[in-house]
Every structure is written in C-alpha cells, then in structure tokens.
Coordinates of C-alpha atoms in Angstrom, one line a residue:
M28 CA 124.2 -16.5 -59.7
D29 CA 122.8 -15.0 -56.6
T30 CA 121.9 -17.3 -53.8
H31 CA 118.5 -17.1 -52.1
P32 CA 118.3 -16.7 -48.4
P33 CA 116.1 -19.3 -46.6
I34 CA 112.5 -18.6 -47.7
S35 CA 109.2 -20.1 -47.8
P36 CA 108.7 -21.8 -51.3
A37 CA 105.3 -20.1 -51.5
A38 CA 106.5 -16.6 -50.9
Y39 CA 107.2 -14.5 -54.0
F40 CA 106.1 -10.8 -54.2
L41 CA 106.7 -8.3 -57.0
T42 CA 106.8 -4.6 -56.7
K43 CA 106.0 -1.8 -59.1
S44 CA 109.5 -1.3 -60.5
G45 CA 109.8 -4.9 -61.7
S46 CA 113.4 -5.1 -60.5
Y47 CA 112.6 -6.0 -57.0
I48 CA 111.7 -9.5 -55.9
V49 CA 110.4 -9.5 -52.3
D50 CA 110.7 -12.8 -50.5
I51 CA 109.8 -14.0 -47.0
N52 CA 112.6 -15.7 -45.1
E53 CA 112.3 -18.4 -42.4
H54 CA 111.8 -15.7 -39.7
G55 CA 108.9 -14.1 -41.5
Q56 CA 110.8 -11.1 -42.6
R57 CA 110.3 -9.5 -46.0
L58 CA 113.5 -9.4 -48.0
D59 CA 114.2 -7.2 -51.0
K60 CA 116.5 -8.3 -53.7
K61 CA 118.2 -5.7 -56.0
N62 CA 121.6 -6.1 -57.5
G63 CA 122.1 -9.3 -55.5
V64 CA 121.6 -7.5 -52.1
Y65 CA 118.9 -8.7 -49.7
R66 CA 117.6 -6.5 -46.9
S67 CA 114.6 -6.3 -44.7
L68 CA 112.2 -3.5 -45.5
S69 CA 108.5 -2.6 -45.9
S70 CA 108.6 -1.0 -49.4
P71 CA 111.1 -0.6 -52.2
S72 CA 111.8 3.0 -51.2
G73 CA 112.2 2.0 -47.6
N74 CA 109.8 4.7 -46.6
G75 CA 107.1 2.4 -45.3
K76 CA 104.5 3.6 -47.8
D77 CA 102.4 1.4 -50.0
N78 CA 101.5 3.8 -52.7
D79 CA 104.4 2.8 -54.9
F80 CA 103.3 -0.8 -55.0
E81 CA 100.1 -0.9 -57.0
Q82 CA 100.7 -1.5 -60.7
E83 CA 100.1 -4.3 -63.1
T84 CA 103.0 -5.6 -65.2
N85 CA 103.6 -8.5 -67.6
E86 CA 107.0 -10.1 -67.2
T87 CA 108.9 -13.3 -67.9
I88 CA 110.1 -14.8 -64.7
F89 CA 112.9 -17.5 -64.8
F90 CA 112.8 -20.1 -62.1
N91 CA 115.9 -21.9 -61.2
D92 CA 116.4 -24.7 -58.7
A93 CA 119.3 -26.9 -57.5
A94 CA 117.4 -29.9 -58.7
N95 CA 116.9 -28.3 -62.1
P96 CA 120.1 -26.4 -63.1
R97 CA 119.0 -25.7 -66.6
N98 CA 117.5 -22.2 -66.9
E99 CA 115.2 -23.0 -69.8
D100 CA 111.7 -23.2 -68.3
V101 CA 109.7 -20.0 -68.5
M102 CA 106.4 -19.0 -67.0
H103 CA 104.7 -15.9 -68.4
A104 CA 102.6 -14.4 -65.6
S105 CA 100.5 -11.3 -65.1
R106 CA 101.3 -10.0 -61.7
K107 CA 99.4 -7.4 -59.7
Y108 CA 100.5 -6.2 -56.3
S109 CA 97.3 -5.6 -54.4
R110 CA 97.3 -2.8 -51.8
S111 CA 94.3 -4.2 -50.1
S112 CA 95.9 -7.6 -49.3
K113 CA 99.6 -6.9 -49.7
L114 CA 99.6 -10.2 -51.8
E115 CA 100.0 -10.4 -55.5
T116 CA 97.4 -11.9 -57.8
I117 CA 98.9 -14.3 -60.3
S118 CA 97.4 -15.8 -63.4
S119 CA 99.2 -17.8 -66.0
S120 CA 99.1 -16.5 -69.6
D121 CA 101.0 -19.4 -71.0
S122 CA 98.5 -22.1 -71.8
E123 CA 101.0 -24.9 -72.0
A124 CA 102.6 -24.0 -68.7
N125 CA 99.1 -23.7 -67.2
E126 CA 98.1 -27.2 -68.4
A127 CA 101.4 -28.7 -67.1
E128 CA 101.2 -27.0 -63.8
D129 CA 97.4 -26.9 -63.3
V130 CA 97.6 -23.3 -62.2
K131 CA 94.3 -21.5 -62.0
P132 CA 93.7 -17.7 -61.8
E133 CA 94.3 -16.7 -58.2
Q134 CA 91.8 -14.7 -56.2
D135 CA 92.6 -12.7 -53.2
P136 CA 90.6 -14.2 -50.3
Q137 CA 90.2 -10.7 -48.8
A138 CA 89.2 -9.0 -52.0
D139 CA 85.5 -9.3 -51.1
T140 CA 84.5 -9.7 -47.5
K141 CA 80.9 -8.9 -48.0
L142 CA 78.7 -11.7 -46.8
K143 CA 76.6 -13.0 -49.7
F144 CA 74.2 -15.8 -48.7
S145 CA 73.6 -17.0 -52.3
K146 CA 77.3 -17.7 -52.7
L147 CA 77.6 -19.8 -49.5
S148 CA 78.0 -23.6 -49.7
K149 CA 75.0 -25.8 -48.7
R150 CA 76.8 -26.7 -45.5
S151 CA 77.4 -23.0 -44.6
K152 CA 73.8 -22.1 -45.5
Y153 CA 72.3 -24.8 -43.3
T154 CA 74.7 -23.9 -40.5
F155 CA 73.7 -20.2 -40.8
I156 CA 70.0 -21.0 -40.8
M157 CA 70.2 -23.3 -37.8
L158 CA 72.2 -20.8 -35.8
A159 CA 69.7 -18.1 -36.6
I160 CA 66.7 -20.3 -35.4
A161 CA 68.5 -21.2 -32.2
N162 CA 69.4 -17.6 -31.4
F163 CA 65.8 -16.6 -32.0
G164 CA 64.6 -19.3 -29.7
A165 CA 67.2 -18.3 -27.0
G166 CA 65.9 -14.8 -27.1
C167 CA 62.3 -15.9 -26.8
G168 CA 63.1 -18.2 -23.9
F169 CA 65.0 -15.6 -22.0
S170 CA 62.4 -12.9 -22.2
L171 CA 59.3 -15.1 -22.2
P172 CA 58.4 -15.0 -18.5
A173 CA 58.8 -11.2 -18.1
P174 CA 55.1 -10.3 -18.4
F175 CA 53.6 -12.9 -16.1
Y176 CA 56.1 -14.7 -13.9
P177 CA 56.6 -11.9 -11.3
R178 CA 52.8 -11.9 -10.7
E179 CA 52.6 -15.7 -10.5
A180 CA 55.6 -15.8 -8.2
E181 CA 54.1 -13.3 -5.8
I182 CA 51.0 -15.4 -5.7
K183 CA 53.2 -18.3 -4.8
G184 CA 54.7 -16.3 -1.9
A185 CA 58.0 -15.2 -3.5
S186 CA 59.5 -11.8 -2.5
P187 CA 60.7 -9.2 -5.0
T188 CA 64.3 -10.0 -4.0
A189 CA 63.7 -13.7 -4.7
I190 CA 62.1 -12.9 -8.0
G191 CA 65.1 -10.8 -9.0
L192 CA 67.4 -13.6 -8.0
V193 CA 65.6 -16.0 -10.3
F194 CA 66.0 -13.7 -13.2
S195 CA 69.6 -12.7 -12.5
S196 CA 70.7 -16.3 -12.0
F197 CA 70.5 -16.8 -15.7
Q198 CA 73.3 -14.3 -16.4
L199 CA 75.3 -15.4 -13.4
V200 CA 75.4 -19.0 -14.4
N201 CA 76.3 -18.0 -18.0
F202 CA 79.2 -16.0 -16.6
I203 CA 80.6 -18.9 -14.8
A204 CA 79.9 -21.7 -17.3
A205 CA 80.8 -20.0 -20.6
P206 CA 84.6 -20.0 -20.1
L207 CA 84.5 -23.7 -19.1
F208 CA 82.6 -24.7 -22.2
G209 CA 84.9 -22.6 -24.3
N210 CA 88.0 -24.2 -22.7
Y211 CA 86.9 -27.8 -23.4
L212 CA 85.1 -27.2 -26.6
T213 CA 87.6 -29.1 -28.7
Q214 CA 87.6 -32.1 -26.4
L215 CA 83.8 -32.3 -26.2
G216 CA 83.2 -31.3 -29.9
A217 CA 81.5 -28.1 -31.0
K218 CA 78.5 -30.1 -32.5
F219 CA 78.0 -32.1 -29.3
V220 CA 78.2 -29.0 -27.1
Y221 CA 75.8 -27.1 -29.4
T222 CA 73.2 -29.8 -29.7
S223 CA 73.3 -31.0 -26.1
G224 CA 73.1 -27.4 -24.9
I225 CA 70.1 -26.5 -27.0
M226 CA 68.3 -29.7 -25.9
V227 CA 68.9 -29.0 -22.3
A228 CA 67.6 -25.4 -22.8
G229 CA 64.5 -26.6 -24.5
T230 CA 63.8 -29.4 -21.9
T231 CA 64.2 -27.1 -18.9
A232 CA 62.0 -24.5 -20.5
I233 CA 59.2 -27.1 -20.7
L234 CA 59.8 -28.1 -17.1
F235 CA 59.6 -24.5 -16.0
G236 CA 56.0 -24.5 -17.2
F237 CA 55.1 -27.1 -14.5
L238 CA 56.3 -25.0 -11.5
D239 CA 53.0 -23.4 -10.8
Q240 CA 51.6 -26.8 -10.0
G241 CA 54.1 -27.4 -7.2
P242 CA 54.0 -26.1 -3.6
S243 CA 54.3 -22.4 -2.7
G244 CA 56.9 -20.6 -0.7
T245 CA 60.6 -21.5 -0.5
I246 CA 60.2 -24.7 -2.5
F247 CA 58.8 -22.7 -5.5
V248 CA 61.6 -20.2 -5.3
V249 CA 64.3 -22.9 -5.1
M250 CA 62.8 -24.9 -7.9
S251 CA 62.5 -21.8 -10.1
F252 CA 66.1 -21.0 -9.3
L253 CA 67.4 -24.5 -10.1
V254 CA 65.4 -24.9 -13.3
R255 CA 66.4 -21.5 -14.5
S256 CA 70.0 -22.1 -13.7
I257 CA 70.1 -25.4 -15.6
E258 CA 68.4 -23.7 -18.6
A259 CA 71.2 -21.1 -18.4
L260 CA 73.8 -23.9 -18.6
G261 CA 72.2 -25.1 -21.8
V262 CA 72.0 -21.7 -23.3
S263 CA 75.6 -21.0 -22.3
A264 CA 76.7 -24.3 -24.0
F265 CA 75.1 -23.7 -27.3
S266 CA 75.7 -20.0 -27.5
T267 CA 79.4 -20.5 -26.8
A268 CA 79.6 -23.3 -29.4
S269 CA 77.7 -21.2 -31.9
F270 CA 80.2 -18.4 -31.6
A271 CA 83.0 -20.9 -32.2
I272 CA 81.2 -22.4 -35.2
I273 CA 80.8 -18.9 -36.6
S274 CA 84.5 -18.2 -36.4
N275 CA 85.3 -21.6 -37.9
E276 CA 82.7 -21.6 -40.7
F277 CA 82.8 -18.0 -41.7
P278 CA 86.4 -16.8 -40.9
Q279 CA 86.1 -13.8 -43.4
H280 CA 82.7 -12.8 -42.1
I281 CA 82.9 -13.1 -38.4
A282 CA 81.4 -9.7 -37.6
S283 CA 78.7 -9.9 -40.3
V284 CA 77.5 -13.4 -39.2
F285 CA 77.7 -12.5 -35.6
A286 CA 75.7 -9.3 -36.2
T287 CA 73.0 -11.2 -38.1
L288 CA 72.7 -13.7 -35.2
E289 CA 72.5 -10.7 -32.9
T290 CA 69.6 -9.5 -35.0
C291 CA 67.8 -12.9 -34.6
L292 CA 68.5 -12.8 -30.8
G293 CA 67.2 -9.3 -30.6
I294 CA 64.0 -10.2 -32.5
G295 CA 63.5 -13.1 -30.1
L296 CA 64.0 -10.8 -27.1
M297 CA 61.4 -8.4 -28.6
V298 CA 58.7 -10.8 -29.5
G299 CA 59.3 -13.1 -26.5
P300 CA 57.2 -11.1 -24.0
T301 CA 54.5 -10.7 -26.6
I302 CA 54.4 -14.4 -27.3
G303 CA 54.5 -15.2 -23.6
G304 CA 51.8 -12.8 -22.7
A305 CA 49.5 -14.0 -25.5
L306 CA 50.0 -17.7 -24.7
Y307 CA 49.6 -17.0 -21.0
E308 CA 46.2 -15.4 -21.7
V309 CA 45.2 -18.5 -23.8
G310 CA 46.5 -21.4 -21.7
G311 CA 47.8 -20.1 -18.4
F312 CA 51.3 -20.3 -16.8
G313 CA 52.5 -23.4 -18.5
L314 CA 51.5 -22.9 -22.2
P315 CA 54.2 -20.3 -23.1
F316 CA 57.0 -22.5 -21.7
W317 CA 55.7 -25.7 -23.3
V318 CA 55.3 -24.1 -26.8
V319 CA 58.7 -22.3 -26.9
G320 CA 60.4 -25.2 -25.2
A321 CA 59.0 -27.7 -27.8
I322 CA 60.2 -25.4 -30.6
I323 CA 63.7 -25.3 -29.2
V324 CA 63.8 -29.1 -28.7
I325 CA 62.6 -29.7 -32.3
S326 CA 65.3 -27.4 -33.6
G327 CA 67.9 -29.1 -31.5
L328 CA 66.9 -32.5 -33.0
A329 CA 67.2 -31.1 -36.5
I330 CA 70.6 -29.6 -35.7
F331 CA 71.8 -32.9 -34.2
T332 CA 70.8 -35.0 -37.3
C333 CA 71.8 -32.5 -40.0
L334 CA 74.4 -30.0 -38.8
P335 CA 77.9 -31.0 -40.0
A336 CA 80.7 -30.8 -37.5
P337 CA 83.1 -28.0 -38.2
T338 CA 86.3 -29.2 -40.0
D339 CA 89.4 -28.5 -37.9
T340 CA 92.7 -30.3 -38.3
T341 CA 94.3 -28.9 -35.3
E342 CA 94.2 -31.3 -32.4
K343 CA 96.7 -29.8 -30.0
R344 CA 95.4 -27.4 -27.3
Q345 CA 97.4 -24.2 -27.4
G346 CA 96.1 -22.6 -24.3
T347 CA 93.3 -21.7 -21.9
V348 CA 91.1 -18.7 -21.3
F349 CA 93.8 -17.4 -19.1
T350 CA 96.1 -17.5 -22.2
L351 CA 93.9 -14.9 -23.9
L352 CA 94.4 -12.6 -21.0
K353 CA 98.0 -12.1 -22.1
S354 CA 96.8 -9.9 -24.9
P355 CA 96.2 -6.2 -24.2
M356 CA 93.6 -6.0 -26.9
V357 CA 91.6 -8.7 -25.2
W358 CA 91.5 -6.7 -22.0
V359 CA 90.4 -3.5 -23.8
T360 CA 87.8 -5.5 -25.7
M361 CA 86.5 -7.1 -22.5
L362 CA 86.0 -3.6 -21.1
C363 CA 83.9 -2.6 -24.1
V364 CA 81.8 -5.8 -23.9
M365 CA 81.1 -5.5 -20.2
V366 CA 80.2 -1.8 -20.3
G367 CA 78.0 -2.4 -23.3
S368 CA 76.0 -5.2 -21.7
C369 CA 75.9 -3.4 -18.4
G370 CA 74.1 -0.5 -20.1
F371 CA 71.6 -3.0 -21.6
G372 CA 70.9 -4.4 -18.2
F373 CA 70.7 -1.1 -16.4
L374 CA 67.4 -0.2 -18.2
D375 CA 65.5 -3.3 -17.3
P376 CA 64.7 -2.6 -13.7
T377 CA 64.8 1.3 -13.9
L378 CA 63.3 2.6 -17.1
S379 CA 59.7 1.7 -16.3
N380 CA 59.6 3.7 -13.0
H381 CA 61.4 6.6 -14.7
L382 CA 58.6 6.7 -17.3
D383 CA 55.8 6.7 -14.7
Q384 CA 56.2 10.4 -14.2
F385 CA 54.9 11.0 -17.7
G386 CA 51.6 9.2 -17.0
L387 CA 52.0 6.6 -19.8
S388 CA 49.9 3.5 -20.2
T389 CA 51.3 0.1 -19.8
L390 CA 51.3 -0.4 -23.5
A391 CA 53.2 2.8 -24.1
V392 CA 55.8 1.9 -21.5
G393 CA 56.2 -1.5 -23.3
L394 CA 56.8 0.3 -26.6
F395 CA 59.6 2.3 -25.0
F396 CA 61.3 -1.0 -24.0
V397 CA 61.1 -2.1 -27.6
I398 CA 63.1 0.9 -29.0
V399 CA 66.6 -0.2 -28.1
P400 CA 66.4 -3.9 -29.0
F401 CA 64.5 -3.0 -32.2
L402 CA 67.1 -0.5 -33.4
H403 CA 69.9 -2.8 -32.4
A404 CA 68.4 -5.7 -34.3
I405 CA 67.9 -3.6 -37.4
L406 CA 71.4 -2.0 -37.4
A407 CA 73.6 -4.8 -36.1
P408 CA 74.1 -6.3 -39.6
F409 CA 75.2 -2.8 -40.9
W410 CA 77.8 -2.5 -38.1
G411 CA 78.9 -6.1 -38.9
F412 CA 79.3 -5.2 -42.6
L413 CA 81.5 -2.2 -41.7
S414 CA 83.6 -4.2 -39.3
D415 CA 84.3 -6.9 -41.9
R416 CA 84.3 -4.9 -45.1
K417 CA 86.0 -1.7 -44.0
D418 CA 88.1 -3.1 -41.2
I419 CA 87.5 -0.2 -38.9
Q420 CA 87.0 -2.0 -35.6
S421 CA 88.8 0.7 -33.5
P422 CA 86.8 3.7 -34.8
L423 CA 83.6 1.7 -34.3
L424 CA 84.4 0.8 -30.7
V425 CA 85.4 4.4 -29.8
G426 CA 82.6 6.1 -31.7
G427 CA 80.0 3.6 -30.5
S428 CA 81.0 4.1 -26.8
F429 CA 80.8 7.9 -27.3
L430 CA 77.3 7.8 -28.8
C431 CA 76.1 5.4 -26.1
A432 CA 77.3 7.8 -23.5
I433 CA 75.4 10.6 -25.2
G434 CA 72.2 8.5 -25.2
F435 CA 72.4 8.0 -21.4
L436 CA 73.0 11.7 -20.8
F437 CA 69.8 12.4 -22.7
M438 CA 67.7 9.7 -20.9
G439 CA 68.0 11.3 -17.5
P440 CA 68.7 13.9 -18.6
A441 CA 72.0 14.5 -16.8
P442 CA 71.8 17.1 -14.0
F443 CA 74.8 19.0 -15.3
L444 CA 73.0 19.7 -18.6
P445 CA 70.3 22.2 -17.5
F446 CA 69.4 23.1 -21.1
L447 CA 67.9 19.7 -21.5
P448 CA 64.4 19.6 -20.1
R449 CA 63.1 16.7 -18.1
E450 CA 60.5 15.8 -20.7
L451 CA 59.5 12.7 -22.6
W452 CA 61.2 13.7 -25.8
T453 CA 64.6 13.7 -24.2
V454 CA 64.1 10.2 -23.0
T455 CA 63.0 9.2 -26.4
V456 CA 66.1 10.8 -28.1
G457 CA 68.3 9.1 -25.6
L458 CA 66.8 5.7 -26.2
V459 CA 67.1 6.2 -30.0
F460 CA 70.7 7.3 -29.7
Y461 CA 71.5 4.3 -27.5
G462 CA 69.6 1.8 -29.7
V463 CA 71.5 3.0 -32.8
S464 CA 74.9 3.0 -31.3
I465 CA 75.0 0.0 -29.0
G466 CA 75.6 -2.3 -32.0
C467 CA 78.5 -0.1 -33.0
A468 CA 80.1 -0.7 -29.6
I469 CA 79.3 -4.4 -29.3
V470 CA 79.4 -6.1 -32.8
P471 CA 83.1 -5.4 -33.6
T472 CA 84.3 -6.9 -30.3
M473 CA 84.1 -10.5 -31.4
K474 CA 86.5 -9.8 -34.2
C475 CA 88.8 -7.8 -31.9
L476 CA 89.0 -10.8 -29.5
V477 CA 90.0 -13.1 -32.4
I478 CA 92.7 -10.6 -33.4
G479 CA 93.9 -10.4 -29.8
A480 CA 94.2 -14.2 -29.8
R481 CA 96.3 -14.1 -32.9
E482 CA 98.5 -11.5 -31.4
I483 CA 99.7 -13.9 -28.7
G484 CA 100.4 -16.7 -31.2
L485 CA 97.1 -18.7 -31.1
S486 CA 96.2 -20.3 -34.4
D487 CA 92.9 -20.0 -36.2
N488 CA 91.4 -23.3 -35.1
L489 CA 88.4 -24.5 -33.1
N490 CA 90.3 -24.4 -29.9
T491 CA 91.0 -20.7 -30.2
F492 CA 87.5 -19.9 -31.4
G493 CA 86.1 -21.8 -28.4
L494 CA 88.2 -19.8 -26.0
V495 CA 87.2 -16.5 -27.6
A496 CA 83.6 -17.5 -27.6
G497 CA 83.6 -18.6 -24.0
L498 CA 85.3 -15.4 -22.9
F499 CA 83.0 -13.2 -24.9
N500 CA 79.9 -14.9 -23.6
S501 CA 81.2 -14.8 -20.0
I502 CA 82.0 -11.1 -20.0
F503 CA 78.8 -10.2 -21.7
C504 CA 76.8 -12.1 -19.1
L505 CA 78.8 -10.5 -16.3
G506 CA 77.8 -7.1 -17.5
A507 CA 74.2 -8.2 -18.0
F508 CA 74.3 -9.4 -14.3
V509 CA 76.0 -6.3 -13.0
G510 CA 73.9 -3.8 -14.9
P511 CA 70.5 -4.6 -13.3
T512 CA 72.1 -5.0 -9.9
I513 CA 73.9 -1.7 -9.7
G514 CA 71.1 -0.1 -11.7
G515 CA 68.5 -0.8 -9.1
A516 CA 70.9 0.2 -6.3
L517 CA 71.8 3.5 -8.0
V518 CA 68.2 4.5 -8.7
D519 CA 67.2 3.7 -5.1
Q520 CA 69.9 5.8 -3.7
I521 CA 70.4 8.7 -6.0
G522 CA 67.6 8.5 -8.6
F523 CA 67.5 7.8 -12.3
Y524 CA 69.0 11.1 -13.3
Y525 CA 72.3 10.6 -11.5
G526 CA 72.2 6.8 -12.1
S527 CA 72.0 7.2 -15.9
T528 CA 74.8 9.8 -15.7
I529 CA 77.1 7.2 -14.0
I530 CA 76.4 4.7 -16.7
A531 CA 77.2 7.4 -19.3
A532 CA 80.5 7.8 -17.4
F533 CA 81.2 4.1 -17.8
Y534 CA 80.9 4.5 -21.5
F535 CA 83.1 7.5 -21.6
V536 CA 85.8 5.6 -19.7
S537 CA 85.5 2.8 -22.2
M538 CA 85.8 5.3 -25.1
V539 CA 88.9 6.9 -23.6
V540 CA 90.7 3.6 -22.8
S541 CA 89.9 2.3 -26.3
A542 CA 91.0 5.5 -28.0
I543 CA 94.3 5.6 -26.1
F544 CA 95.0 1.9 -26.7
F545 CA 94.3 1.9 -30.4
T546 CA 96.2 5.2 -31.0
L547 CA 99.3 3.9 -29.2
R548 CA 99.0 0.6 -31.1
R549 CA 98.8 2.4 -34.5
I550 CA 101.8 4.6 -33.6
R551 CA 103.8 1.5 -32.7
R552 CA 103.0 -0.3 -35.9
K553 CA 103.9 2.7 -38.0
K554 CA 107.3 3.0 -36.3
I555 CA 108.0 -0.7 -36.8
I556 CA 107.1 -0.5 -40.5
A557 CA 109.1 2.6 -41.0
K558 CA 112.2 0.8 -39.6
G559 CA 111.6 -2.0 -42.0
G560 CA 111.3 -4.7 -39.3
T561 CA 108.7 -6.9 -37.8
S562 CA 106.8 -6.3 -34.6
D563 CA 107.9 -8.4 -31.7
D564 CA 104.5 -9.9 -31.4
N565 CA 104.3 -10.7 -35.1
T566 CA 100.7 -9.4 -35.3
T567 CA 99.5 -6.8 -37.7
T568 CA 100.4 -4.0 -39.9
S569 CA 97.2 -2.1 -39.1
D570 CA 94.9 -1.8 -36.1
E571 CA 92.3 -4.0 -37.5
M572 CA 93.5 -7.0 -39.6
P573 CA 95.6 -9.9 -38.5
I574 CA 98.9 -10.4 -40.1
N575 CA 98.1 -13.7 -41.8
E576 CA 95.2 -12.0 -43.6
K577 CA 96.7 -8.7 -44.7
S578 CA 100.5 -8.7 -44.7
P579 CA 103.4 -10.9 -45.5
L580 CA 105.0 -10.0 -42.2
I581 CA 104.1 -13.3 -40.6
T582 CA 105.8 -15.7 -38.2
A583 CA 108.0 -18.5 -39.4
D584 CA 105.8 -21.4 -38.4
S585 CA 102.8 -19.9 -40.0
T586 CA 104.3 -18.5 -43.2
T587 CA 103.7 -21.5 -45.5
K588 CA 100.4 -22.4 -43.8
A589 CA 99.0 -18.9 -44.2
L590 CA 100.1 -18.5 -47.8
D591 CA 99.0 -21.9 -48.8
S592 CA 95.6 -21.2 -47.3
S593 CA 95.4 -17.9 -49.1
Y594 CA 96.4 -19.5 -52.4
S595 CA 94.3 -22.5 -52.1
S596 CA 93.6 -22.9 -55.8
A597 CA 97.1 -22.1 -57.1
S598 CA 99.6 -22.4 -54.3
F599 CA 103.2 -21.8 -55.4
S600 CA 104.3 -24.7 -53.1
Q601 CA 102.3 -27.1 -55.2
M602 CA 103.5 -26.0 -58.6
N603 CA 105.5 -28.4 -60.7
A604 CA 107.5 -25.7 -62.3
P605 CA 111.3 -25.8 -61.9
G606 CA 111.1 -22.8 -59.6
S607 CA 109.1 -24.7 -57.0
T608 CA 110.7 -26.3 -54.0
Q609 CA 108.9 -29.6 -53.4
N610 CA 111.6 -30.8 -51.1
G611 CA 111.5 -27.7 -48.9
K612 CA 114.9 -26.4 -50.1
S613 CA 115.6 -22.8 -50.9
S614 CA 115.1 -21.9 -54.5
Q615 CA 117.1 -19.6 -56.7
L616 CA 115.3 -16.9 -58.7
K617 CA 117.1 -15.1 -61.5
Q618 CA 116.0 -12.2 -63.7

C-alpha cells in the first residue's frame, strides 16, 4: 500500500484521467500520485496547462486510514474539476453515506461573483444600505459649501489663499489621519470607529453653520480651518472603517460594493452644491450645514444602534501600514490611485476659467462640472462588476489610465495636437472620455491592494482590511490635495493647455508602469507554473486572483483554513468517513 506524504486532510483533487490523485502537502505544494510516485506539478501532463482538467467523472473512491485498517467503506462521489476555481465540486450520490456523514452538495464560492442584493443576508443588506447613506452624506457635506462659502468668506475678510487653505485642509487631514485609523482599527473596533467618525462629521457640519455669526478676519479663517479639519477627521474615520467593513462583509464582491458606494459618494458630490445653494437661498449661511449635518447625525445614531459589528476571529496584529509597502503591487496601485485622484482635483480650480473663453453662463459652466462625476457615478458599478466577475484588474488599470490621458489631451487640447481645434466640443469630448474612464482606473485598485496584502502573507481579517482601507484613503486624499495645488500653479504659469497635457503625462506614466509590472508578473507566474513549483511569495497563479481563492498552491499555514473556508458546507476535514483524518494524521488513499 502506498504511503501518503504529509498532506492537509481537506485536500483532495481529481484530474481528468481518473488515475491521478492530486494532493497538497504541508508545504502547500501540489503532489501528483501515479503508480505510487509523487511529484510536484501543475497539471498531469506537466505542461502547466489547464485544458486537460475539465471533465466530470463518476468513480468509487476507497478511503483508508491508520485508525481504520479495513478497506470496506466506500463513498460514491461525482467529481468535477472546475477550471474557474481549480477546486473540485463534490456531491455524494450514496444516500446512506450522505446521511452518515452529513455531506451536502458543495458549491464553489467563486462560481458566481456577481453581487445580487436579493441574495444577501439581512445583516449584509442593512450594512450595505447604511454604508450607502453615509457615503451620500459625506459627498454632500464635502461639496456643500462650494457655491456660497467663498463669497461669505470674502465678506468676512478672508483672502483667496486662506479660502483655498480651508478647502484643501479637508484632504490634507484625511491624508494624515487615514493610515492611523486603519492601523488601529482592530484595537478600536470597526463599528466604533465608523459610528464615532460619522457622528463627529455630522456635529462639526452643524457647527460650521454658526461661523458666520462670529468675528471677521483671522478668527473666522482659523475657526473655519479648525472646524473643517475636525470634520475631515470624522470623515476619515468612518470612510476608512467603511472600506474595511466592505472587505470583511463582502469578500467576494469588494470591487462591486466599493464601486456602488463610489456611486453614492458621486451622487452626493453632484447634488451637494445644488442642495447647498438652494438651502442658502432659503435660510442663509447656516441652513445648508444644519440640515445636512442633522441628516448625518441621525444616520450615525441609526448605525450605532443597529449596525452589527463585523465578525473577525483574528486577534493578533500582523503588521502596520508600512508592512503593506513591502508589496510591489501595493506601490503600483498607490501610483494609480494618486494619479487618478490628482486628475480629479486638477479640474476644480482650473476648468471654470478655461471655459470662460467660450462665453458660457454660470449655469452652463456648472453643468460641465457635473459631466465627470455623473459619468463616474453611473459607470462605477459596471467597472466593479468587471473587476469582480471577470478578474481583469490589470487590463482595467492600464486601459483606464490610457483613456484618462486621452481625455486630458482633448480638454486642452494639447499643443502638440494641431488637428484638434480649441473649441467647446473638444473640451466636452475630453470630459466625457475622462468621466467614462476614471472609474476604470480607480475602482479595481481596492481589490489590487487586498491582493498585494495577501502577497506578503497578511491574512484576510479586519486588521488587514483596516490597513488597506487606511492606505487607500490616505493616498487618494493626497492626490486630491496635490491635484488642485499643482493645477492652480500650472495654469498660472503655463496655461490650461500645457497644464492639462502634463496631467495627461501623469496618466501615461501610470499606464506604462502598470503595464510593465503586470506583464513581468504574468511572465513570472507562467514560468513558475511551467516548472511545476510554487512561487516564492506563495501568492497567485494569475495576475488577478489571490491564491487562496483560485488555486491550491497555498502556503502551509493557510492550507486547511482556506480549504475549510471554501468548503464550508461539506469540508473534507469534518467528514466522518474512514478516509478523514480527525486527528490530523496523514491519510492513505488507495484506488
């Protein structure tokens, strides 16, 4: 009788031929058994291809174990090796064995990654709705003062520079605070950070409405800066916690849920100035802040009383934000995030003056500002669907950066494109291009950061998701701070035509760096698979999916955990059949 090498008791895989039994040893290597010989490989033919694997067969498998030397218990199973997940689907066809072992038909957790709201649990539905409302309120609160605050601030004696500082302080504080909240999220608790953050944001929004009743001059500017900064702390806290909750509550739909919340945020950014302007006309400076602040506070109270805390059994902290920086994918993704948000911010102080040459009304100029956030809000769920469903993060990032660059080249248009006239239609085309593609360049980044964290050995727990969320929020806000800053300076010095061309160059750099990185990464993975080994970082078999979601090439300490998680309803390690190894010993499997 052949002796098994050390394997995980949950790891059995069957190939097309029926004569191969592929196991996972304690080092996370796939082992092939044929004629009593075990060797590490990626496919039966050793060619690294998967097309020989997919076939459904019905066989009788004999399980044998040292604790049960009699080879008389049989389990009839229908086995299908799935190319999409690299894991087999097992369903018992023997009713007696099924009753004895309580084995249920197994479903591949990655078989359907499409987000379906109707199939979510009550907990997940409520979490989703609360996150959506909070993101909408955050968008409204951020853009609310844009139509009237500069005018009121000038009346109070504030200079344009001081007004710009008040607005930019929001992003600057977010950049500093987000990594701190992410780093200590597990100690403070995601629910506490989320609810306290949203309460602080709502309360300070209400306080901001009383600033016009205070003294003018320096005191007004300082108070505006302080209140706005504290509001930014609250927004940073609950937005960082919300990203962590997304990753923890919807691990198979990270990009889709993130994109949907981006839509809610985008809608808030769009309607915020309209709501602010309308309420300002009705009740003056304070009413917009009081109404929106009250809505945010009420939603915060609802979340505090009803939102369940995410379940996470991992208590040990595995690292800090600096740990994430060990992953090359994290660095590349950070570049994409920063360039994307920088492009967003560039348009805020520059587009209005650029449109003045066409003699547009104030209403028309306002409509041009709506183009990008409107298209982003509409299309973000689509990009999230592609990222989760099709697993094409790298093409999305590269293609999105390229299209964003094209959009900025049209907006000017670029001086080196003489065939593009300096007319309103070119600006419109550029804004449409940018609005369509910015989601393509931003939405997949959240999932890429999670994959990068897995590459360096961080587990899928709240601590990791908090670190990822804090880093994402920080880098995005850094770009949103740098964009308006360099945008105003570039337009003042060289004009909008050259300034927009430089922003396009940023996107081209992001595209080239991403393309080179993902190409080299794919080549490296193919070489590793062709040699039949495992990668030194024990990460993925493709550019997109993490190893514990798509391939049996997983690390030793996560082998049983990942497979038990995948086979939650019929884990092999919980079977009472003679072939199971309840005591953790190696089993023997005989054909």
